[in-house]
Structures are given as C-alpha cells and as structure tokens.
Amino acid sequence: MSITLRDISKALNISVSTVSRALTDSHEIGEETKQKVLAYAKEHHYVPNRMARSLKVGKTRSIGVVICSIDNNFVAQMLDGIDQICTENGYQIIIMQSKESYEQEQACINLLHASGVDGIMISPSYQTTDFSHLKELQSQGFPVVLFDRISEKMTAHKIAANNLSGAYQATTHLISNGYTRIAHLNSNATLTTTAERFEGYKKALEDHGINYQEELVAFCDTAQQIDQSVADAMEQLLKQQPQAIFTATDLLSTKVLAYLMEHKFTVPKDIALIGFSNSDLAAVLNPSLSTVRQPSRQIGELAAQTLISLIKGKDIGPEETILLDTELQIRKSSGS
Amino acid sequence: MSITLRDISKALNISVSTVSRALTDSHEIGEETKQKVLAYAKEHHYVPNRMARSLKVGKTRSIGVVICSIDNNFVAQMLDGIDQICTENGYQIIIMQSKESYEQEQACINLLHASGVDGIMISPSYQTTDFSHLKELQSQGFPVVLFDRISEKMTAHKIAANNLSGAYQATTHLISNGYTRIAHLNSNATLTTTAERFEGYKKALEDHGINYQEELVAFCDTAQQIDQSVADAMEQLLKQQPQAIFTATDLLSTKVLAYLMEHKFTVPKDIALIGFSNSDLAAVLNPSLSTVRQPSRQIGELAAQTLISLIKGKDIGPEETILLDTELQIRKSSGS
DNA sequence: TTGTACGCGTTATCAT
DNA sequence: ATGATAACGCGTACAA
C-alpha cells in the first residue's frame, strides 16, 4: 500500500489535519507548510485512500453501469462514450452484465448499490418487465438513469435513439426502392424501444398507402435461444414471400443476413434487407448492409452526463426522455 | 443508504460485535441470537458497507483490468471471460482503457492502485515499452498478470494465444494454396505478440523453401492514425505485387479487406487474404474472411483465474507464460 | 456466548 | 494558520 496522511504528519512533525488541508488545497493553510507537504507527498508517491475518503464523505465517485452484454458492438460503443465522460469528471465506472436475465439484473443492481456507487445507469434486459426494484431505489433519492432500452413503466431521465423515426426512415427507404411486401423482424421484449420500431414500420406503410399485414411481422425471443428463434421466424416469414425485410436490432440484422446467405438467397435480388446495426463492418459485409445507425457514443455520453448532474444535485429539470436522431446508411443490401 | 450494524444492534438491544458475528456466521455465537439478527437484517435489507469493510480488512475484492479499448470485438470477448470468472469468485472488475497511450496506461494503473484494487491484469498498449512502473508495484508484492499482449521485458504470469503457431499455420495455409509471394502486415509495437507472429510467418516461409523478402513486410503504426498508416503500407506492399497477404491483428485484417475492396481488388482472385481476427462477422464479410481465431474467452478466464489465485496467496508456482492454441478458420478470402 | 474498545485513513468541527 | 478530536461502518483482540 501507499503511505498515509499520518506517515506524512509524523515525518514533517505537523498534525494530520494540516497535512489533509495542504493536500486538499484548503485556503486556511500557510503557503510554506503547504509546499513542504506537497513536496513530501509527491516524493513519496502519496495517493489518497479512496476507501477511507468514501467512507467518510459517503460518496465513492463511482457509477454503476448495467448492460446486457459487454460483448456487443453497439453496447461497447455506448460504454466508450460513458467511460469518456466519467473519466473526464473523475468518476469510475463499474460495469455489470445482466446477460438478458431479469434475475441477474436484480443481482447487479443490488451488488452495485451495496458497493456504494453514487448512481446507476441501466439499459434493461429484454426480459425485464418489472421495474419496482429500481423505482424503490429511486424513491430513496438514489440517482438512476435509463439509456438505450427504455421503458414507459418507469419515470426517470431516459436517453435513447429516436427509434420511431429510424424505423420509419428505413421502411420508407425500402418502399421508395419499389418494395411493397415488406416483412419486419423484431424482439418480443416489452420495452419502448421495441414498440417504437414496430410503430415506425407501421406508420411508414400507412403513410405510403400499403396495408399492414400481420403475417409479415415476427417477434423473436431475443433473450434466449436467439438462433433457433430467428430460424423459426425466418421460416415463417419466408412463406409469405416478402420482397424485403426490415430487422429491428443489431443482432437480428446480422443473423438474418447470415441465415439468408446460408439458405442461398441472393441479397438484394431475391430479397432486400435493411436493419438497425452499429457494426463498423456493415460496409464490408456480403453484401454490404444498409443500416439504421444509432448515435451510440452520444447516447452513452449524454446518459453519463445526465447521471453525473443528478449525482451532483444539479437541477436539470423534471425527468424527461431525450431521443437522439439515427442515421440512415444506404448500401447494397436494400436494393437500388 | 442502507442500515448499518449499529442500527440492528440498537433495534435488537445487543452489541454491534454480536451482530457482526451473526452476519459473518461466526462460530462463537448463539443460534438464537443469530437467527434473530439474520431475520432482522433480511427484513430491513441490510447490506454490508463494502467501503468500511475494505478499509478494515485492507482488501476490496475488486480487480483492475487495463485494456486498450473496450470498443473492440476481441477485447470485449476477453472481458466477458474475465467477468465471468470474477463474478463467480465474488470479485468486481474495474475496467480502464489506455486507448493505446502509454501515459494514459500509467494513469489507469495509478488510479486503480489508489482505488485499492487487490490486483491488476493488463494487456499493454502498443506504445508501451517501459514496464518499470508495473515492476515496482509487483516488487511490493502487488499481484499483476499480463494477458493477450505480453512482453519479455517483464517477469510475471502471462496468458496469451500461441501467436507463433497461429501465424505459422496461416502462412502455411497460403503456401499450400499455391501462393509464394506472400506479404505480411503487422503492428510496429515492441510486444512479444507482434514479434512472434512475424516469426511464425518467417518460419513457415523457411520451412517451405520460400525466400524471405523484406520488401513484402510492412509494420503499421497501430497506436495512432491507423487508417493512414494502413493505406501507406498497402500502397508500398502492392508495388511488390504480392499474391497473398497475411495480416497480424484484428484491426489490420478488416482494414486491409476494406482497403482492397475500395481499390477494386477482387479477393481472393487478385489477391488472397488471411488474418488474425475474432469477429463473429468474419463469415458474413465480403468475401468471407479466413482467419486465425484466438481463444479470447479462455485467455480472459485463465488470466482472471491466475490473478485471483495470486491474490489469495495460493502457490501457483513460478511466473510462467501460458500460450493457448489458436484456431485456423478457412473461408473464401484465402483462395481455394 | 456476548460486550467493550480500538483502529483502518480520511475529513469536518471544534478549539487554540 | 494549526492542532486535537470525533466520526464514517466494520472487524477483531481482549475482557467478562
């Protein structure tokens, strides 16, 4: 371990409190002693003990981040944004994975809270339908921010992409490429995220005079057995002979592309494809994948910013939902 | 915050230490009082204050993980492995990014150490050539494990892929596909990782009677301006009219593929390609990318396992380097 | 079996 | 401007 305040105080024959004041740059301290302390501290590589300070002040300057999985391009990008803001503001992040399990998510939240994090930001698992645990924390004045996947079941500061307009744009793009039989593959989660992408799809059809057909839509179990679920859904959808598919999540997009390739479909000739995806490899996929790209880093940054403001007790107004615009990236998979 | 031991002790009219003993399941405690305490604790959602405990026992049950960037497929997979082992063993991980900067790496190490982590596992930045900082910590008895990118400049427990054999296999595969003018693109880092992949390449050529030609090899600055560096290197290499390229890192592999596509090369007809990569999307790339795949999760798991053993003071023998076998995944980009 | 007292390293509140 | 002291919540040696 490092040296402590007392080590310094003994070595310099001054009191612990004086040393503390010197190091915290207090105004009630003599310039001379201050320099003496600072010099000694630097020479002996003094680093304040975070544990002790945290215990004393009741804050840890750490933030809990709960996500479904770290091994996910899009999530990693958000984490990068979160990390940058937190580092800039002197906060440490503790990342925990729910692995799309509600139980594990609860465990994460409990552990984080017990660890004394100053606040929690969470992108709920697809399984999560009950937010009472989070609500309870929140009602005790504990700062909570929802990001990416948000829900209407909870009142809180929420940051996410504008899923409705993103889905609308993607569907409209397919329509303007001449497709009318457009299938839609989505998650079966009960999150706002899911619902809004579905809404965007329907709205685009409606606005362009295309009848919505239930048979052209499938909802996959994205929490478990995703491969099997996608295969089942695709088999179902393909019976309806769609001309194009709009997939609603990163994972679904690439899995569908892989499925189509495996089953010898030529994209976009046999069937066109556009999907939500943030993979940097979309451009080098086979064929290059047209995507709705979410502002992942900004979502992370803004969410972190918001949580830190909350922690610092700044008045940032009532809980509100901030939606960031997506970006339509047209490549080959969606036809000409 | 939660309730404390004292809250319980007051409510039950017993001393704090008795409560503490009840909750730590000490043997010197009456069954009756123990149940009483446990019941009360559960009812009031008592969670021990980690800060206070850490301060007391001098251990935090947390581990620092330093990596180049969280926004990297391969790294995320390793982190996933690390997280799993740590969660199983009741350790929290604190992830910090060096962003391939030596200064930032030092800052991470300092911050982690100051945070009181029980040990550090690190995959050094490409810039890192000086390990004295880590060595000093280590010499003070602080547990350190190197993983993924390892260096001979430091004695420590090290876990990585068998880069030499991986590179050898990839090069040999190209040779057996009939290519003799095989270029090699690598990082310019001074890590063992880099050197061994280069060695594997050279050894494969030698073993198959192909002369090594310096002009067919280029080292990119993978720490900064990687795009420009790759473009420069490719321009240089292509002048030598290689029949195939073997790239030595995840990032280089996909960047080279993108470069070749952009410059209208047909892969593998004009030029064949094989590279180190752990992207799950390699199979859906255009063309599907032949790869040397590293056992990312296992590297993470084993490294975490090792560090935890070190922390617990188990005798796991002298510092040694463990190399895990890579897997050759042959797809279309490397020819027939 | 239970209680008392102290200390971990820091900051805050009093005095001086 | 500086020092003494208490307190944060917990664990433990010692006493009872």
XYZ file of C-alpha atoms (C1' of nucleotides) in Angstrom:
704
model
C 0.000 0.000 0.000
C 0.804 3.665 -0.130
C 1.852 5.992 2.632
C -0.869 7.709 4.638
C -1.568 11.161 5.942
C -0.206 10.138 9.283
C 3.050 8.993 7.791
C 3.479 12.431 6.332
C 2.421 14.192 9.512
C 4.961 12.256 11.552
C 7.761 12.789 9.095
C 7.121 16.523 8.972
C 6.159 16.938 12.603
C 2.837 18.540 11.882
C -0.691 17.393 12.557
C -2.703 15.118 10.313
C -5.323 17.742 9.725
C -2.758 20.209 8.490
C -1.483 17.662 6.034
C -5.011 16.981 4.883
C -5.637 20.658 4.361
C -2.439 21.092 2.427
C -3.365 18.288 0.078
C -6.930 19.405 -0.442
C -5.669 22.863 -1.233
C -7.633 24.424 1.592
C -7.460 28.203 1.955
C -6.784 28.003 5.658
C -3.203 26.877 5.311
C 0.190 28.574 5.216
C 1.898 28.668 1.890
C 5.129 27.427 3.340
C 3.800 24.313 5.065
C 1.661 23.603 2.076
C 4.645 23.430 -0.228
C 6.530 21.321 2.258
C 3.694 18.811 2.437
C 3.161 18.765 -1.289
C 6.810 18.135 -1.923
C 6.980 15.301 0.559
C 3.784 13.769 -0.750
C 4.989 13.821 -4.311
C 8.371 12.427 -3.419
C 6.851 9.510 -1.568
C 4.096 8.894 -4.094
C 1.281 9.612 -1.729
C -2.116 8.641 -3.079
C -5.213 9.270 -1.001
C -7.014 6.112 0.056
C -10.259 6.132 -1.832
C -11.897 3.727 0.549
C -11.312 5.874 3.570
C -12.425 9.000 1.818
C -15.536 7.305 0.536
C -16.391 6.008 3.949
C -16.013 9.474 5.340
C -17.843 11.526 2.782
C -20.435 8.926 1.843
C -19.667 9.181 -1.855
C -17.492 6.873 -3.874
C -17.174 8.803 -7.110
C -18.103 5.618 -8.861
C -21.028 4.820 -11.119
C -22.698 1.501 -11.807
C -23.453 0.615 -15.406
C -25.758 -2.292 -16.117
C -25.901 -3.605 -19.678
C -26.991 -6.835 -21.280
C -23.583 -7.873 -22.543
C -20.239 -6.264 -22.991
C -19.576 -8.475 -25.989
C -21.742 -6.456 -28.323
C -20.538 -3.837 -30.721
C -23.246 -1.363 -30.047
C -23.014 -1.712 -26.290
C -19.246 -1.345 -26.398
C -19.627 1.917 -28.297
C -22.031 3.262 -25.691
C -19.686 2.171 -22.919
C -16.887 4.017 -24.639
C -18.954 7.188 -24.557
C -19.895 6.641 -20.944
C -16.311 5.971 -19.958
C -15.060 9.109 -21.615
C -17.457 11.388 -19.778
C -16.911 9.620 -16.481
C -13.147 9.768 -16.777
C -13.318 13.459 -17.590
C -15.375 14.018 -14.469
C -13.304 11.840 -12.194
C -15.821 9.043 -11.864
C -15.013 5.378 -12.064
C -17.455 3.042 -13.728
C -18.288 -0.449 -12.620
C -19.780 -2.405 -15.481
C -22.043 -5.350 -14.836
C -23.773 -7.650 -17.300
C -27.326 -8.864 -16.999
C -26.915 -11.337 -19.861
C -30.562 -10.655 -20.675
C -31.651 -12.213 -17.400
C -34.008 -10.391 -15.075
C -32.647 -12.191 -12.013
C -29.092 -11.365 -12.888
C -30.060 -7.775 -13.495
C -31.500 -7.557 -9.996
C -28.325 -9.093 -8.617
C -26.256 -6.494 -10.465
C -28.292 -3.643 -9.091
C -28.064 -4.979 -5.552
C -24.345 -5.522 -5.762
C -23.752 -2.097 -7.220
C -25.853 -0.458 -4.576
C -24.047 -2.352 -1.840
C -20.760 -1.271 -3.360
C -21.831 2.255 -2.686
C -21.933 3.566 -6.235
C -23.219 7.127 -6.378
C -25.710 6.289 -9.095
C -26.751 3.691 -11.620
C -27.311 3.851 -15.332
C -29.034 0.909 -16.888
C -30.043 -0.493 -20.225
C -32.580 -3.108 -19.089
C -32.546 -6.710 -20.207
C -35.070 -7.883 -22.756
C -36.656 -9.965 -20.018
C -37.273 -7.054 -17.711
C -40.904 -6.109 -17.275
C -40.921 -5.177 -13.615
C -39.122 -2.003 -12.582
C -40.203 -1.856 -8.952
C -36.733 -2.560 -7.613
C -35.234 0.370 -9.476
C -38.188 2.526 -8.567
C -37.631 1.841 -4.908
C -34.020 2.905 -5.071
C -35.040 5.970 -6.971
C -37.690 6.886 -4.430
C -34.990 6.873 -1.765
C -33.261 9.627 -3.687
C -30.798 7.355 -5.419
C -29.886 8.640 -8.906
C -30.973 6.371 -11.745
C -30.789 6.932 -15.492
C -32.178 4.681 -18.215
C -30.417 4.566 -21.539
C -30.711 2.834 -24.885
C -33.506 0.489 -23.967
C -36.094 2.491 -22.160
C -39.477 1.741 -20.715
C -42.618 3.664 -20.008
C -43.136 1.668 -16.869
C -40.742 3.880 -15.048
C -40.411 7.614 -14.648
C -36.800 8.662 -14.915
C -34.328 10.521 -17.044
C -34.070 8.468 -20.207
C -31.710 8.710 -23.152
C -32.177 6.706 -26.308
C -32.199 6.827 -30.083
C -35.237 8.067 -31.904
C -36.377 4.599 -32.782
C -39.656 5.607 -34.288
C -38.156 7.894 -36.885
C -35.289 5.494 -37.528
C -37.647 2.647 -38.289
C -39.839 4.960 -40.324
C -36.896 6.050 -42.449
C -35.707 2.517 -43.039
C -39.142 1.298 -44.088
C -39.719 4.322 -46.261
C -36.396 3.703 -47.952
C -37.476 0.173 -48.858
C -40.785 1.482 -50.164
C -39.090 4.079 -52.327
C -36.965 1.289 -53.764
C -40.190 -0.223 -55.031
C -40.862 -2.894 -52.437
C -44.360 -3.307 -51.065
C -44.291 -6.701 -49.384
C -42.025 -5.712 -46.533
C -41.523 -8.037 -43.613
C -40.496 -6.922 -40.172
C -38.484 -8.848 -37.598
C -38.375 -7.544 -34.065
C -37.673 -8.523 -30.495
C -40.515 -9.749 -28.322
C -39.451 -7.524 -25.427
C -41.910 -5.159 -23.795
C -39.566 -2.199 -23.955
C -40.463 1.110 -25.531
C -37.559 0.581 -27.889
C -39.194 -2.454 -29.446
C -42.636 -0.927 -29.633
C -41.446 2.247 -31.312
C -39.529 0.498 -34.031
C -42.633 -1.507 -34.757
C -44.693 1.683 -34.782
C -42.281 3.356 -37.179
C -42.608 0.429 -39.540
C -46.393 0.502 -39.456
C -46.569 4.250 -39.797
C -44.343 4.229 -42.879
C -46.534 1.605 -44.507
C -49.662 3.541 -43.688
C -48.308 6.864 -44.916
C -47.467 5.253 -48.235
C -50.768 3.516 -48.697
C -49.563 -0.004 -48.010
C -51.784 -2.279 -45.976
C -50.273 -3.618 -42.806
C -50.251 -7.413 -42.789
C -49.774 -9.243 -39.553
C -48.311 -12.291 -41.273
C -45.355 -10.243 -42.410
C -44.263 -9.473 -38.880
C -42.451 -11.764 -36.457
C -41.191 -11.252 -32.933
C -38.189 -13.263 -31.803
C -37.217 -14.343 -28.366
C -34.040 -12.294 -28.203
C -33.346 -13.158 -24.619
C -32.634 -16.832 -25.143
C -32.045 -19.312 -27.939
C -31.847 -16.470 -30.377
C -30.506 -18.582 -33.223
C -33.377 -21.015 -33.102
C -35.853 -18.214 -32.674
C -34.526 -16.373 -35.716
C -34.582 -19.542 -37.806
C -38.195 -20.222 -36.847
C -39.238 -16.675 -37.552
C -37.490 -16.597 -40.903
C -39.087 -19.834 -41.996
C -42.438 -18.373 -41.089
C -41.824 -15.062 -42.819
C -40.391 -16.535 -45.997
C -43.598 -18.464 -46.568
C -45.218 -15.083 -47.105
C -42.716 -14.353 -49.877
C -41.680 -10.899 -48.751
C -39.651 -8.741 -51.126
C -37.741 -7.086 -48.337
C -37.061 -7.375 -44.632
C -36.562 -4.698 -42.033
C -34.851 -6.008 -38.894
C -35.088 -4.103 -35.668
C -31.851 -4.859 -33.793
C -28.146 -5.277 -34.336
C -28.166 -8.959 -33.598
C -31.213 -9.688 -35.715
C -29.757 -7.861 -38.696
C -26.571 -9.880 -38.923
C -28.240 -13.133 -38.013
C -30.810 -12.662 -40.743
C -28.107 -11.847 -43.263
C -26.254 -14.999 -42.267
C -29.466 -17.009 -42.486
C -30.246 -15.741 -45.968
C -26.735 -16.488 -47.196
C -26.813 -19.923 -45.704
C -30.090 -20.648 -47.461
C -28.745 -19.454 -50.806
C -30.776 -16.314 -51.126
C -29.177 -13.538 -53.142
C -29.440 -10.228 -51.372
C -30.922 -7.893 -52.510
C -32.028 -9.636 -55.720
C -34.129 -12.357 -54.097
C -34.850 -10.401 -51.010
C -33.723 -6.975 -49.806
C -32.564 -6.240 -46.292
C -32.119 -3.243 -44.046
C -31.630 -3.311 -40.334
C -30.630 -1.498 -37.208
C -26.903 -2.033 -36.785
C -23.887 -0.187 -35.494
C -21.214 -2.551 -36.656
C -18.284 -0.850 -38.321
C -18.120 -3.896 -40.538
C -21.512 -3.283 -42.159
C -19.733 -1.830 -45.165
C -17.590 -4.943 -45.681
C -20.359 -7.450 -45.183
C -21.546 -9.607 -48.058
C -23.402 -7.787 -49.463
C -22.727 -4.501 -47.734
C -25.532 -3.981 -45.266
C -27.824 -0.978 -45.346
C -28.400 0.143 -41.797
C -30.077 2.457 -39.390
C -27.173 3.581 -37.257
C -27.761 4.781 -33.724
C -25.645 7.531 -32.174
C -24.201 5.064 -29.704
C -21.400 7.174 -28.267
C -23.648 10.176 -27.858
C -26.252 8.086 -26.080
C -23.575 6.951 -23.654
C -22.135 10.414 -23.234
C -25.452 12.085 -22.654
C -26.628 9.409 -20.247
C -23.411 9.697 -18.245
C -23.638 13.471 -18.298
C -27.184 13.293 -17.019
C -26.390 10.853 -14.243
C -23.431 12.896 -13.063
C -25.567 16.020 -12.940
C -28.121 14.090 -10.933
C -25.453 12.885 -8.525
C -24.114 16.363 -8.072
C -27.597 17.503 -7.214
C -27.788 19.930 -10.088
C -31.243 20.967 -11.071
C -31.669 19.513 -14.515
C -35.403 19.814 -14.583
C -38.066 17.132 -14.399
C -37.491 13.620 -15.656
C -37.634 13.659 -19.378
C -36.864 11.425 -22.291
C -34.265 12.577 -24.771
C -34.268 10.950 -28.181
C -31.246 11.270 -30.455
C -31.586 11.045 -34.204
C -30.468 7.952 -36.038
C -28.640 7.949 -39.338
C -29.726 6.044 -42.423
C -26.795 4.397 -44.160
C -27.776 3.076 -47.539
C -25.614 0.346 -49.003
C -26.224 -2.626 -51.274
C -28.421 -4.980 -49.263
C -31.500 -2.811 -49.573
C -31.684 -2.788 -53.371
C -31.199 0.052 -55.800
C -28.043 4.282 2.043
C -28.692 1.037 3.815
C -28.994 0.357 7.504
C -25.841 -0.353 9.477
C -24.726 -2.845 12.045
C -25.435 -0.273 14.717
C -28.982 0.183 13.587
C -29.524 -3.508 14.025
C -27.732 -3.609 17.350
C -29.910 -0.809 18.709
C -33.112 -2.304 17.445
C -32.323 -5.680 18.955
C -30.606 -4.368 22.059
C -27.411 -6.275 21.520
C -23.903 -5.128 20.804
C -22.541 -4.300 17.410
C -19.958 -7.042 17.532
C -22.579 -9.659 18.206
C -24.467 -8.504 15.182
C -21.288 -8.585 13.153
C -20.581 -12.109 14.298
C -24.076 -13.248 13.489
C -23.811 -11.927 9.979
C -20.372 -13.333 9.301
C -21.613 -16.696 10.524
C -19.020 -16.849 13.255
C -18.897 -19.989 15.384
C -18.809 -18.001 18.584
C -22.451 -17.022 18.506
C -25.687 -18.392 19.939
C -28.024 -19.944 17.474
C -30.965 -17.996 18.828
C -29.461 -14.519 18.574
C -28.030 -15.425 15.227
C -31.441 -16.206 13.794
C -32.882 -13.067 15.316
C -30.214 -10.931 13.699
C -30.450 -12.691 10.367
C -34.182 -12.235 10.280
C -33.993 -8.559 11.122
C -31.209 -7.998 8.630
C -33.121 -9.662 5.858
C -36.305 -7.827 6.648
C -34.584 -4.465 6.548
C -32.440 -5.260 3.523
C -29.181 -4.932 5.321
C -26.184 -4.892 3.018
C -22.691 -4.598 4.452
C -20.884 -1.420 3.542
C -18.119 -2.512 1.214
C -16.110 0.623 1.807
C -15.957 0.142 5.542
C -15.136 -3.500 5.256
C -12.430 -2.834 2.704
C -10.921 -0.147 4.849
C -10.859 -2.547 7.732
C -9.521 -5.678 6.119
C -7.338 -3.983 3.530
C -8.890 -5.892 0.629
C -11.543 -4.647 -1.724
C -12.432 -7.808 -3.607
C -12.041 -5.815 -6.769
C -9.695 -6.251 -9.688
C -8.381 -3.684 -12.108
C -8.406 -4.527 -15.796
C -6.437 -2.353 -18.203
C -7.075 -2.799 -21.898
C -6.504 -0.679 -24.983
C -10.142 -0.147 -25.844
C -13.417 -1.620 -24.832
C -14.780 -0.945 -28.290
C -13.046 -3.903 -29.880
C -14.580 -7.258 -30.547
C -11.667 -9.293 -29.408
C -11.149 -7.291 -26.235
C -14.840 -7.498 -25.398
C -14.696 -11.267 -25.671
C -11.765 -11.427 -23.293
C -13.536 -9.101 -20.890
C -16.531 -11.373 -20.998
C -14.339 -14.281 -19.929
C -12.714 -12.213 -17.215
C -16.051 -11.010 -15.927
C -17.451 -14.488 -15.696
C -14.611 -15.827 -13.578
C -14.567 -12.735 -11.379
C -18.311 -12.817 -10.813
C -18.129 -16.483 -9.899
C -15.459 -15.695 -7.361
C -17.111 -12.630 -5.905
C -14.722 -10.099 -7.390
C -15.740 -6.879 -9.038
C -13.801 -5.659 -12.033
C -12.929 -2.091 -12.794
C -12.156 -1.691 -16.466
C -9.957 1.123 -17.689
C -8.890 1.991 -21.223
C -5.406 3.037 -22.223
C -6.500 3.982 -25.725
C -3.061 2.837 -26.867
C -1.421 5.647 -24.933
C 1.434 4.948 -22.568
C 0.647 7.981 -20.433
C -2.976 7.018 -20.112
C -1.963 3.497 -19.227
C 0.166 4.803 -16.378
C -2.732 6.939 -15.205
C -5.015 3.890 -15.234
C -2.588 1.858 -13.180
C -2.175 4.649 -10.663
C -5.887 5.209 -10.326
C -6.588 1.534 -9.931
C -3.903 1.166 -7.339
C -5.218 4.157 -5.452
C -8.680 2.656 -5.599
C -7.306 -0.236 -3.645
C -7.873 -2.995 -6.176
C -6.465 -6.291 -4.968
C -4.644 -6.901 -8.213
C -4.250 -5.732 -11.796
C -4.451 -7.565 -15.082
C -3.217 -5.714 -18.095
C -2.984 -6.010 -21.834
C -0.411 -3.293 -22.538
C -0.843 -0.576 -25.110
C 1.060 -0.777 -28.369
C 3.053 2.242 -27.234
C 4.275 0.633 -24.037
C 7.956 -0.198 -23.984
C 8.758 0.597 -20.378
C 7.370 -1.693 -17.696
C 9.184 -0.254 -14.689
C 6.011 1.139 -13.152
C 4.322 -2.234 -13.132
C 7.500 -3.900 -11.985
C 7.687 -1.610 -9.000
C 4.150 -2.456 -7.918
C 4.912 -6.089 -8.413
C 8.061 -5.907 -6.326
C 5.971 -4.566 -3.476
C 4.017 -7.801 -3.554
C 1.141 -6.423 -5.588
C -0.393 -9.101 -7.859
C -0.019 -8.401 -11.579
C -0.934 -10.563 -14.546
C -0.234 -9.830 -18.201
C -2.639 -11.132 -20.794
C -3.120 -11.107 -24.557
C -0.308 -8.722 -25.372
C 2.678 -9.832 -23.416
C 6.253 -8.674 -23.194
C 9.562 -10.240 -22.353
C 10.606 -7.084 -20.609
C 8.743 -8.127 -17.542
C 8.690 -11.272 -15.468
C 5.140 -12.144 -14.497
C 2.376 -14.646 -15.028
C 1.377 -14.195 -18.639
C -1.505 -15.625 -20.619
C -1.785 -15.269 -24.371
C -2.518 -17.043 -27.610
C 0.149 -19.111 -29.260
C 0.912 -16.462 -31.806
C 3.858 -18.195 -33.348
C 1.971 -21.312 -34.278
C -1.096 -19.320 -35.319
C 0.947 -17.229 -37.730
C 2.780 -20.305 -38.925
C -0.468 -22.092 -39.695
C -1.925 -19.140 -41.556
C 1.152 -18.675 -43.695
C 1.429 -22.381 -44.372
C -2.197 -22.417 -45.436
C -1.498 -19.719 -48.010
C 1.542 -21.629 -49.247
C -0.427 -24.835 -49.610
C -2.934 -22.878 -51.681
C -0.126 -22.245 -54.129
C 0.921 -18.733 -53.181
C 4.595 -17.924 -52.893
C 4.703 -14.133 -52.926
C 3.132 -13.660 -49.545
C 3.105 -10.237 -47.925
C 2.861 -9.657 -44.208
C 1.331 -6.694 -42.417
C 1.984 -6.275 -38.729
C 1.982 -3.763 -35.916
C 5.138 -1.840 -35.136
C 4.816 -2.488 -31.415
C 7.662 -3.987 -29.446
C 5.487 -6.601 -27.791
C 6.214 -10.300 -27.871
C 2.868 -10.739 -29.588
C 4.000 -8.799 -32.615
C 7.400 -10.426 -32.800
C 6.045 -13.941 -32.607
C 3.542 -13.501 -35.375
C 6.329 -12.175 -37.522
C 8.488 -15.135 -36.550
C 5.720 -17.599 -37.400
C 5.423 -16.035 -40.827
C 9.145 -16.253 -41.485
C 9.427 -19.770 -40.153
C 6.627 -21.008 -42.401
C 8.305 -19.498 -45.441
C 11.618 -21.016 -44.498
C 10.199 -24.453 -43.787
C 8.638 -24.463 -47.238
C 11.679 -23.271 -49.092
C 10.469 -19.758 -49.821
C 12.917 -16.929 -49.510
C 12.035 -14.245 -47.034
C 11.837 -10.853 -48.697
C 11.947 -7.755 -46.599
C 10.020 -5.727 -49.159
C 6.987 -7.921 -48.629
C 6.676 -6.979 -44.990
C 5.299 -3.765 -43.515
C 4.796 -2.586 -39.950
C 1.995 -0.143 -39.269
C 1.678 2.405 -36.546
C -1.289 0.785 -34.865
C -1.277 3.191 -31.960
C -2.266 6.275 -33.919
C -3.518 7.264 -37.338
C -4.053 3.662 -38.158
C -6.056 4.341 -41.304
C -3.339 6.449 -42.880
C -0.705 4.010 -41.758
C -2.520 1.076 -43.325
C -3.050 2.961 -46.557
C 0.636 3.847 -46.751
C 1.692 0.297 -46.008
C -0.688 -1.176 -48.556
C 0.483 1.168 -51.261
C 4.010 0.100 -50.506
C 3.231 -3.605 -50.421
C 1.111 -3.644 -53.549
C 4.036 -2.333 -55.565
C 5.661 -5.684 -54.869
C 2.684 -7.435 -56.422
C 2.085 -9.985 -53.702
C -0.265 -12.872 -54.416
C -1.487 -13.036 -50.857
C -1.420 -11.080 -47.602
C -1.226 -12.281 -44.044
C -2.345 -9.638 -41.552
C -1.377 -9.908 -37.920
C -4.179 -8.231 -35.986
C -7.951 -7.931 -35.892
C -7.962 -4.318 -36.884
C -5.434 -4.740 -39.671
C -7.369 -7.635 -41.168
C -10.639 -5.807 -41.613
C -8.969 -2.555 -42.595
C -6.996 -4.312 -45.305
C -10.106 -6.039 -46.585
C -11.882 -2.694 -46.727
C -8.873 -1.142 -48.468
C -8.766 -3.864 -51.111
C -12.480 -3.569 -51.800
C -12.265 0.156 -52.031
C -9.450 -0.138 -54.540
C -11.404 -2.633 -56.650
C -9.331 -5.677 -55.956
C -11.181 -8.975 -56.161
C -10.392 -11.161 -53.204
C -9.052 -13.830 -53.458
C -8.695 -13.757 -57.266
C -6.477 -10.689 -57.470
C -5.035 -11.122 -54.049
C -5.707 -13.591 -51.262
C -6.092 -12.615 -47.621
C -5.910 -14.279 -44.266
C -5.665 -12.531 -40.942
C -5.897 -12.701 -37.208
C -9.493 -11.865 -36.319
C -12.094 -12.797 -33.766
C -15.067 -11.066 -35.302
C -18.174 -13.205 -35.389
C -18.919 -11.469 -38.640
C -15.905 -12.893 -40.478
C -18.203 -15.452 -42.095
C -20.540 -12.789 -43.496
C -17.848 -10.447 -44.725
C -17.370 -9.840 -48.421
C -15.763 -12.203 -49.208
C -15.923 -14.342 -46.114
C -12.645 -13.845 -44.305
C -10.268 -16.679 -43.492
C -8.934 -16.122 -40.038
C -6.699 -17.189 -37.236
C -9.041 -17.112 -34.289
C -7.708 -16.628 -30.790
C -9.328 -18.305 -27.782
C -10.360 -14.925 -26.429
C -12.696 -16.033 -23.662
C -10.269 -18.647 -22.418
C -7.462 -16.108 -22.341
C -9.640 -13.881 -20.191
C -10.803 -16.707 -17.979
C -7.357 -18.112 -17.394
C -5.850 -14.715 -16.748
C -8.566 -13.905 -14.211
C -8.171 -17.299 -12.609
C -4.449 -16.754 -12.300
C -4.780 -13.296 -10.813
C -7.338 -14.440 -8.260
C -5.078 -17.287 -7.191
C -2.259 -14.795 -6.837
C -4.442 -12.518 -4.740
C -5.490 -15.342 -2.495
C -1.859 -16.144 -1.946
C -2.130 -19.601 -3.408
C 1.100 -21.147 -4.519
C 0.747 -21.419 -8.247
C 4.399 -21.892 -8.922
C 6.892 -19.535 -10.524
C 5.907 -16.930 -13.065
C 5.285 -18.652 -16.330
C 3.842 -17.911 -19.716
C 0.846 -19.927 -20.840
C 0.086 -19.977 -24.544
C -3.314 -21.133 -25.758
C -3.769 -22.634 -29.193
C -5.363 -20.626 -31.940
C -7.818 -21.996 -34.463
C -7.463 -21.741 -38.212
C -10.775 -20.896 -39.868
C -10.560 -21.275 -43.600
C -13.105 -19.374 -45.662
C -13.125 -17.773 -49.076
C -10.683 -14.871 -48.811
C -7.628 -17.103 -48.762
C -8.246 -18.837 -52.088
C -9.073 -22.408 -52.877
C -21.691 -16.620 24.280
C -21.571 -11.714 24.490
C -19.773 -6.954 25.202
C -16.016 -3.303 25.156
C -12.652 -0.862 22.893
C -9.763 0.166 19.284
C -8.172 1.060 14.583
C -8.397 1.188 9.330
C -7.372 6.596 6.599
C -9.808 10.298 5.803
C -12.465 14.688 6.533
C -15.016 18.026 9.429
C -15.708 20.540 13.690
C -14.165 22.431 17.120
C -10.592 24.869 19.738
C -6.323 27.316 20.081
C -2.772 29.032 10.499
C -2.595 24.888 13.067
C -3.830 21.056 16.289
C -6.797 17.854 18.759
C -10.702 15.050 18.359
C -14.657 12.784 16.617
C -16.849 10.283 13.156
C -17.843 7.244 8.852
C -19.091 1.273 9.335
C -16.878 -2.611 10.097
C -13.967 -6.476 12.230
C -11.399 -8.314 15.976
C -8.439 -8.888 20.174
C -9.472 -8.856 24.612
C -12.232 -8.910 28.627
C -16.203 -10.555 31.027
